[in-house]
Short mmCIF file of C-alpha atoms and ligand atoms in Angstrom, two decimals:
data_model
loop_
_atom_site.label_atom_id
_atom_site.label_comp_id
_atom_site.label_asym_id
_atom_site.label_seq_id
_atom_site.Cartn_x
_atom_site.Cartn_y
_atom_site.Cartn_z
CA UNK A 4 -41.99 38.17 2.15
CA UNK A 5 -40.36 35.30 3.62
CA UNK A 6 -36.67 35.81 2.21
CA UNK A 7 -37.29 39.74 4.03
CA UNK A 8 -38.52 38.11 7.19
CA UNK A 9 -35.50 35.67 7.16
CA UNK A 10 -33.16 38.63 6.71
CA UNK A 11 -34.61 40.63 9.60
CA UNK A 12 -34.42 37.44 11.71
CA UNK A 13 -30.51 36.83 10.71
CA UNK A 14 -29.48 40.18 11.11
CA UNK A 15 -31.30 40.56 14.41
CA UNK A 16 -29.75 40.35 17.82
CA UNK A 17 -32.24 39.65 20.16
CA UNK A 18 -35.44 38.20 18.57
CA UNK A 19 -38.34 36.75 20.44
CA UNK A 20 -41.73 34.97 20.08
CA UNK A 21 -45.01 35.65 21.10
CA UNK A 22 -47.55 33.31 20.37
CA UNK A 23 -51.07 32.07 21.05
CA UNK A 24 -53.34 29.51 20.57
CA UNK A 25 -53.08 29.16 16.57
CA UNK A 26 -49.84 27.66 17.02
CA UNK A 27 -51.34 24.36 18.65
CA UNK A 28 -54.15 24.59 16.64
CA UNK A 29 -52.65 21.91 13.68
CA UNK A 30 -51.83 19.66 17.15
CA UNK A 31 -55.87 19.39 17.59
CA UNK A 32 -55.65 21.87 20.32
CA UNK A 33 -58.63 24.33 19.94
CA UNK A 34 -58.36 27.66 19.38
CA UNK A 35 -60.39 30.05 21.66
CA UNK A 36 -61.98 32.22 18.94
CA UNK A 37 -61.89 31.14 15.34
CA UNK A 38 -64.70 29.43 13.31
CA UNK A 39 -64.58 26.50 15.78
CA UNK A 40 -62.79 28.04 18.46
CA UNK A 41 -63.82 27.32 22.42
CA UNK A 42 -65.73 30.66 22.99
CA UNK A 43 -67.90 29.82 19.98
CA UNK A 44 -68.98 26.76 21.68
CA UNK A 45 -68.88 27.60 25.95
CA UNK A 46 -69.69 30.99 27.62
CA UNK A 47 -66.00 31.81 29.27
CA UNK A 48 -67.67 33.90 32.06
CA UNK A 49 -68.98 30.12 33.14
CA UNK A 50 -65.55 28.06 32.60
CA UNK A 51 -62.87 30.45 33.05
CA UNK A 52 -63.39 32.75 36.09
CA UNK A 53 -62.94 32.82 39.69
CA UNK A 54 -66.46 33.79 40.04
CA UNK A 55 -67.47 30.73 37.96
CA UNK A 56 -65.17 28.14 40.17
CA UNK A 57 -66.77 29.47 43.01
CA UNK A 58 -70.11 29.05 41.47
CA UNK A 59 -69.57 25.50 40.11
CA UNK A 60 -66.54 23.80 40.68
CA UNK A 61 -67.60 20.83 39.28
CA UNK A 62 -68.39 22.11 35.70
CA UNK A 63 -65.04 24.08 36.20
CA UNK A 64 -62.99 21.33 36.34
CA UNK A 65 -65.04 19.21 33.87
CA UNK A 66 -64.16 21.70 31.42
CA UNK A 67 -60.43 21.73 32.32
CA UNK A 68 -59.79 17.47 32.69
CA UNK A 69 -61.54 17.92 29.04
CA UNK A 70 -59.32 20.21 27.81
CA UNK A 71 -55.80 18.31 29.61
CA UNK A 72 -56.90 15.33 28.03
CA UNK A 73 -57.31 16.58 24.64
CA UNK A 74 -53.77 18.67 25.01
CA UNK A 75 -52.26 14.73 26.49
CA UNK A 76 -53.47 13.87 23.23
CA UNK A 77 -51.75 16.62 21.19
CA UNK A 78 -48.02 16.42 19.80
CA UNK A 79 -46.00 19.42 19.11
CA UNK A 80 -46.51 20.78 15.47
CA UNK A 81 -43.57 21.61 12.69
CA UNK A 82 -44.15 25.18 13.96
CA UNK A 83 -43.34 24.39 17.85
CA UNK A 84 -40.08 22.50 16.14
CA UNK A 85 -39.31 25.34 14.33
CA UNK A 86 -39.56 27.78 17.20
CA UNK A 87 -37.32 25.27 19.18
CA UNK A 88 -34.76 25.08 16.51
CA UNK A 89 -34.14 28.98 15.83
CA UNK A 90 -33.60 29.05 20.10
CA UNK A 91 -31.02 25.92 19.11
CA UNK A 92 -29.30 28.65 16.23
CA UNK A 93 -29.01 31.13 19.12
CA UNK A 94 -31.33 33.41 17.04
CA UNK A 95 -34.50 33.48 19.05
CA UNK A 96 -33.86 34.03 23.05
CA UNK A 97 -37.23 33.26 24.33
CA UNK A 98 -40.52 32.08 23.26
CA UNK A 99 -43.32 34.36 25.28
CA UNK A 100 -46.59 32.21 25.16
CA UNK A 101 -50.10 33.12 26.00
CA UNK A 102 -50.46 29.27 25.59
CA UNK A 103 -51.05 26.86 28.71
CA UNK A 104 -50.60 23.69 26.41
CA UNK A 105 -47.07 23.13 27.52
CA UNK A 106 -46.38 22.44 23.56
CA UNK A 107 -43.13 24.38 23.41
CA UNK A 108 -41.77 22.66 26.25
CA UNK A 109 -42.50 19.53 24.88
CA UNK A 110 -40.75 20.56 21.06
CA UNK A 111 -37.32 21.81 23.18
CA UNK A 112 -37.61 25.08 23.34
CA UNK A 113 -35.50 26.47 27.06
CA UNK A 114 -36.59 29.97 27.40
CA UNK A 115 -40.02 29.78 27.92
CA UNK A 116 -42.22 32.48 29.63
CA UNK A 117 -45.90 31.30 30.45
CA UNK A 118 -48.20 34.45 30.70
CA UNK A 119 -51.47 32.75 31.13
CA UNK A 120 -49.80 29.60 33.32
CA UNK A 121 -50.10 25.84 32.81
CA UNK A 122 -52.69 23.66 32.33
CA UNK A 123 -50.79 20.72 34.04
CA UNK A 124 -49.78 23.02 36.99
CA UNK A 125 -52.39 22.76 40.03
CA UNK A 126 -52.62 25.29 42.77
CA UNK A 127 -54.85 25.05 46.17
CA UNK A 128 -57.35 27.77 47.11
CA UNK A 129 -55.92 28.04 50.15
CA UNK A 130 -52.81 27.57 51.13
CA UNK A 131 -49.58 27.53 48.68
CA UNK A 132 -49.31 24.08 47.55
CA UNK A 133 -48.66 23.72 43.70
CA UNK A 134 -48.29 20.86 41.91
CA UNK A 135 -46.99 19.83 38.67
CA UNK A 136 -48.66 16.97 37.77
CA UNK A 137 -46.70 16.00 34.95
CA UNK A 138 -43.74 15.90 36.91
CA UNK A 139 -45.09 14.21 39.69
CA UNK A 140 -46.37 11.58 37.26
CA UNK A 141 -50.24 12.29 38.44
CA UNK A 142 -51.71 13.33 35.35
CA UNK A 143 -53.69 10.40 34.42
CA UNK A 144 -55.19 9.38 37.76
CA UNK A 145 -55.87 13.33 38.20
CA UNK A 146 -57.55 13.44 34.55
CA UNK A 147 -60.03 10.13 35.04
CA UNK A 148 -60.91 10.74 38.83
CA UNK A 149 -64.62 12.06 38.96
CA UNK A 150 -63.90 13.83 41.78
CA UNK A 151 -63.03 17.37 43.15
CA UNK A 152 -59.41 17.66 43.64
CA UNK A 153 -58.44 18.21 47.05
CA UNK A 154 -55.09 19.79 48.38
CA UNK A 155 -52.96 16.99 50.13
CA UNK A 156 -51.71 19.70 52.82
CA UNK A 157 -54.91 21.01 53.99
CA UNK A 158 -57.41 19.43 51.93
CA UNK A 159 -59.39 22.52 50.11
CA UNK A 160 -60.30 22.55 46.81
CA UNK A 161 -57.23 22.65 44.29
CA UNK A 162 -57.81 24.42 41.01
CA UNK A 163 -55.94 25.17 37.86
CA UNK A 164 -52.85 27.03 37.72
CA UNK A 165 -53.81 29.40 34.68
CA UNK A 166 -55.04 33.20 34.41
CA UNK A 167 -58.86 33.33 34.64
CA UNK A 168 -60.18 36.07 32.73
CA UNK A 169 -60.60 38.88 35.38
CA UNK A 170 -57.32 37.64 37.08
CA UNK A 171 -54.01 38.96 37.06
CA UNK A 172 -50.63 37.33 35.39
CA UNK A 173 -48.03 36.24 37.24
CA UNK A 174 -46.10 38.83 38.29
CA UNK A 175 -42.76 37.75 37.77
CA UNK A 176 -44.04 35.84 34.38
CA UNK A 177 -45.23 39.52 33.40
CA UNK A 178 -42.24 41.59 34.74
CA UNK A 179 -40.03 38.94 32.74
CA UNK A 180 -41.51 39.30 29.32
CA UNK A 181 -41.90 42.67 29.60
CA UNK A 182 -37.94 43.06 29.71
CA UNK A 183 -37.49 40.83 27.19
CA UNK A 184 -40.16 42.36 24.65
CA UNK A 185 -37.78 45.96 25.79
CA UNK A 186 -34.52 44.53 24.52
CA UNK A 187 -36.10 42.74 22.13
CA UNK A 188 -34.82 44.18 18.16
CA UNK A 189 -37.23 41.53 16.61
CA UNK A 190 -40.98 39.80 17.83
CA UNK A 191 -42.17 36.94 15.86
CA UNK A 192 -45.81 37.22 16.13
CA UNK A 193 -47.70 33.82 15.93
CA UNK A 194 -51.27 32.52 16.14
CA UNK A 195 -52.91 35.38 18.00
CA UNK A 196 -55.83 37.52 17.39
CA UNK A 197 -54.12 39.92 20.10
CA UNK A 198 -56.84 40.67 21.94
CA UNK A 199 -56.27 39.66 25.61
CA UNK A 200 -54.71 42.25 27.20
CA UNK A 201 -52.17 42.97 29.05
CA UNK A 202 -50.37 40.07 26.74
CA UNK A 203 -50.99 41.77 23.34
CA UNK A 204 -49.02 44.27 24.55
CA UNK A 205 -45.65 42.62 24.48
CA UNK A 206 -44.99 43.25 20.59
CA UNK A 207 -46.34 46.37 20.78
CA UNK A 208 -43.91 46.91 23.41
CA UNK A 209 -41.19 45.60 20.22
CA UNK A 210 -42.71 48.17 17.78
CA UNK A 211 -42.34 51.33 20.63
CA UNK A 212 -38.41 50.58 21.26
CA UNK A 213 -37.42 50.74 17.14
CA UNK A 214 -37.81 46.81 16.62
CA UNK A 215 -39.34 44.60 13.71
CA UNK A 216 -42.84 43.17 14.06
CA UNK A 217 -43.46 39.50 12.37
CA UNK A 218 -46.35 38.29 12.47
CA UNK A 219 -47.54 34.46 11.17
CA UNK A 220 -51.32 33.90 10.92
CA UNK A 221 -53.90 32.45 8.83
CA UNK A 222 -55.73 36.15 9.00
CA UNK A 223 -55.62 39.64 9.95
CA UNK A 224 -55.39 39.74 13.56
CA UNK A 225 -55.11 43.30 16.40
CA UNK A 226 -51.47 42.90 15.88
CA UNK A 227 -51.66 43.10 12.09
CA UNK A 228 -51.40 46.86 11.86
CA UNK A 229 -48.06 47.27 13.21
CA UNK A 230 -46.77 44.06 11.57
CA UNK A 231 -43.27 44.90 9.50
CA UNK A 232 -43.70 41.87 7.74
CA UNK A 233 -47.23 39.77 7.67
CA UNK A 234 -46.66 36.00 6.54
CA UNK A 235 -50.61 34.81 5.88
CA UNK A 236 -50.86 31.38 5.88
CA UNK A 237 -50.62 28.26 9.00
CA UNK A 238 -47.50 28.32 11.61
CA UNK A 239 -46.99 24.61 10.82
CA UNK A 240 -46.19 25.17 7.13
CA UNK A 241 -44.26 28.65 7.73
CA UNK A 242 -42.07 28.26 10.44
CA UNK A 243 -40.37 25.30 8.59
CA UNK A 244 -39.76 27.25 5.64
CA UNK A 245 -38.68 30.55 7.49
CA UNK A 246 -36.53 28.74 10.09
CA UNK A 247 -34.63 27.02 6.65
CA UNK A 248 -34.04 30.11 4.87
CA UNK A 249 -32.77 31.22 8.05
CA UNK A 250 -30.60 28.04 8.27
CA UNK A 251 -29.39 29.14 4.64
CA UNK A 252 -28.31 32.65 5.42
CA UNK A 253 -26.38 31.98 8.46
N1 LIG B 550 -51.53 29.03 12.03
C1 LIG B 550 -51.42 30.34 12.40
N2 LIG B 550 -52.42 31.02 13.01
C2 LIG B 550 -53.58 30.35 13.26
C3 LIG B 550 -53.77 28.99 12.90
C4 LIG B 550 -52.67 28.33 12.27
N3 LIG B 550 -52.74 27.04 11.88
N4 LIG B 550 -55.02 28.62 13.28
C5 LIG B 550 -55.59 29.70 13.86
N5 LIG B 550 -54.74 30.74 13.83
C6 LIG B 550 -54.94 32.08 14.40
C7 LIG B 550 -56.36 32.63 14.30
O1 LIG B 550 -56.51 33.31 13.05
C8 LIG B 550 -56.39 33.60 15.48
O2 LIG B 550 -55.90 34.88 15.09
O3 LIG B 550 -54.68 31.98 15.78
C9 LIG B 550 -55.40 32.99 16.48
C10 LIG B 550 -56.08 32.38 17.68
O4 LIG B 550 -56.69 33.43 18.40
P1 LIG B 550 -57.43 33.08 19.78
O5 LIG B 550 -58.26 31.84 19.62
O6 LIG B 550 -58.06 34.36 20.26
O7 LIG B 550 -56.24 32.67 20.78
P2 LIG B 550 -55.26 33.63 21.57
O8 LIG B 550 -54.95 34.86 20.78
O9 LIG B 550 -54.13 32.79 22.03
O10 LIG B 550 -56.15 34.04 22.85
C11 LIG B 550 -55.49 34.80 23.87
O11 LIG B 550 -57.44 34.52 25.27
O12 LIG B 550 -59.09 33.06 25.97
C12 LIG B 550 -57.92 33.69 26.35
O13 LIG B 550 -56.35 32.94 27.90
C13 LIG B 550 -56.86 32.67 26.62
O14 LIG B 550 -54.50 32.72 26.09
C14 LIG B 550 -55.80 32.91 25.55
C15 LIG B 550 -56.02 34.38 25.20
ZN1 LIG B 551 -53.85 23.67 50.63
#
C-alpha cells in the first residue's frame, strides 16, 4: 500500500494535503474526538461558540490560553516534516489544514491554507484590529495575564481568531482551498475523522474532478469510503516512510 501510494504521489502533478487534528496529536496536541480527545472532556457549545463568548468570556478564554500554552509547548512531529519536505520536492503544492496549531508553519511548509484560523491570531469584537501575537512577540505576557484581553484601538473585548462552531470560514481561506482541492490530481488525507463540514468537503471535492484520495489515519474515518489508497497506522511513522519512497522514485 505504501509503494502504490508513493507511485500515485510521483506520478501526480498537483497533489495536496488536508489534514486535521491527528497530525499534532504525537506533538501532545489533543485531538478533538478520539478516546481522549477535547469533546470527550468539555461541552464545545460552552468553549467554542459565539454564543458561549458572549455568555462567559472568561471561561472562553481560559479554555483557549490553556490550549496556546499546551500548543507553545508542542514541536512539530516527523509527519509535519514530512509534509514540509514533499512541498521542498515540488510534489505537494499546498497543505490545507483544519488545524489552528500553527504546526506546519513551524516544520517549513510555504503554502499553507488555514480553514479554521489561528490560535495565535487575535481579533477585536469590534472594530478590525488583528493581531498576531507570535509575531508581535506577545504571546507569553498574553498567555499568563489573568485578565480579559482588551483591543489597544478601542478597547473591547479581543477574542480568538479561529472558526467557532456555528461560524463561517474565512472566505478567501475557503474560496482558496476550494480551487486548489479543483486542480488538485492527488489529496493526501491526514488525521481527520471528516466530519466538520464545509472542510471535509475539500477531498471529496479531489474524488468528484477524477483525482486520487490518500488517506493516513490510525482508523476508519467519513473520508475512508472514497479513500484510493487507506494507510492505517500514525502520521508520524507514515509520512517518513512514504515521503522516502517518494524520495527513491524520483
Ligand atoms: N496519526 C494519524 N491519525 C490520527 C492520529 C495519529 N497519530 N491520532 C489520531 N488520529 C485521527 C483520529 O483517528 C481521528 O480520525 O485523527 C482524527 C482526529 O479527528 P478529530 O479529533 O475530529 O479532529 P478533526 O478532524 O481535525 O476535527 C475537525 O472539528 O472541533 C472542530 O474545529 C475543530 O478543526 C476541528 C474540526
Ligand atoms: Zn477594537
Amino acid at each position: 500500500m505504501l509503494g502504490h501510494a508513493s507511485k500515485i504521489l510521483v506520478r501526480s502533478r498537483f497533489a495536496i494535503a488536508f489534514t486535521g487534528a491527528g497530525i499534532s496529536a504525537e506533538s501532545g496536541v489533543p485531538t478533538f474526538r478520539g478516546s481522549d480527545g477535547l469533546w470527550k472532556r468539555y461541552r464545545p457549545e460552552e468553549l467554542a461558540t459565539p454564543e458561549a463568548f458572549k455568555r462567559n468570556p472568561n471561561l472562553v478564554w481560559e479554555f483557549y490560553k490553556w490550549r496556546m500554552r499546551k500548543i507553545l509547548e508542542a514541536r512539530p512531529n516527523p509527519a509535519h516534516y514530512a509534509l514540509a519536505e514533499l512541498e521542498r520536492l515540488g510534489i505537494l503544492k499546498a497543505v490545507i489544514t483544519q488545524n489552528v496549531d500553527d504546526l506546519h508553519r513551524e516544520a517549513g511548509s510555504k503554502n499553507i491554507v488555514e480553514l479554521h484560523g489561528n490560535i495565535f491570531r487575535v481579533k477585536c469584537t469590534s472594530c478590525n484590529y488583528k493581531e498576531n501575537l507570535k509575531e508581535s512577540g506577545r504571546v507569553k505576557g498574553f498567555v499568563e495575564s489573568r485578565d480579559l484581553p482588551k483591543c489597544p484601538k478601542c478597547g473591547s473585548l479581543l477574542r480568538p481568531d479561529v472558526v467557532w462552531f456555528g461560524e463561517p470560514l474565512p472566505r478567501e481561506a475557503l474560496d482558496k482551498a476550494f480551487r486548489l482541492a479543483e486542480k488538485a490530481d492527488v489529496v493526501i488525507v491526514v488525521g481527520t475523522s471528516g466530519l466538520v463540514y464545509p472542510a471535509a468537503y475539500i477531498p471529496y471535492i479531489v474524488k468528484e474532478h477524477g483525482g486520487k484520495v490518500i488517506e493516513v489515519n490510525v482508523e476508519r474515518s467519513g473520508i475512508t469510503p472514497i479513500a484510493d489508497v487507506f494507510l492505517r497506522g500514525k502520521a508520524g511513522e507514515i509520512l517518513p516512510e512514504l515521503t522516502e519512497l517518494v524520495r527513491g522514485l524520483r
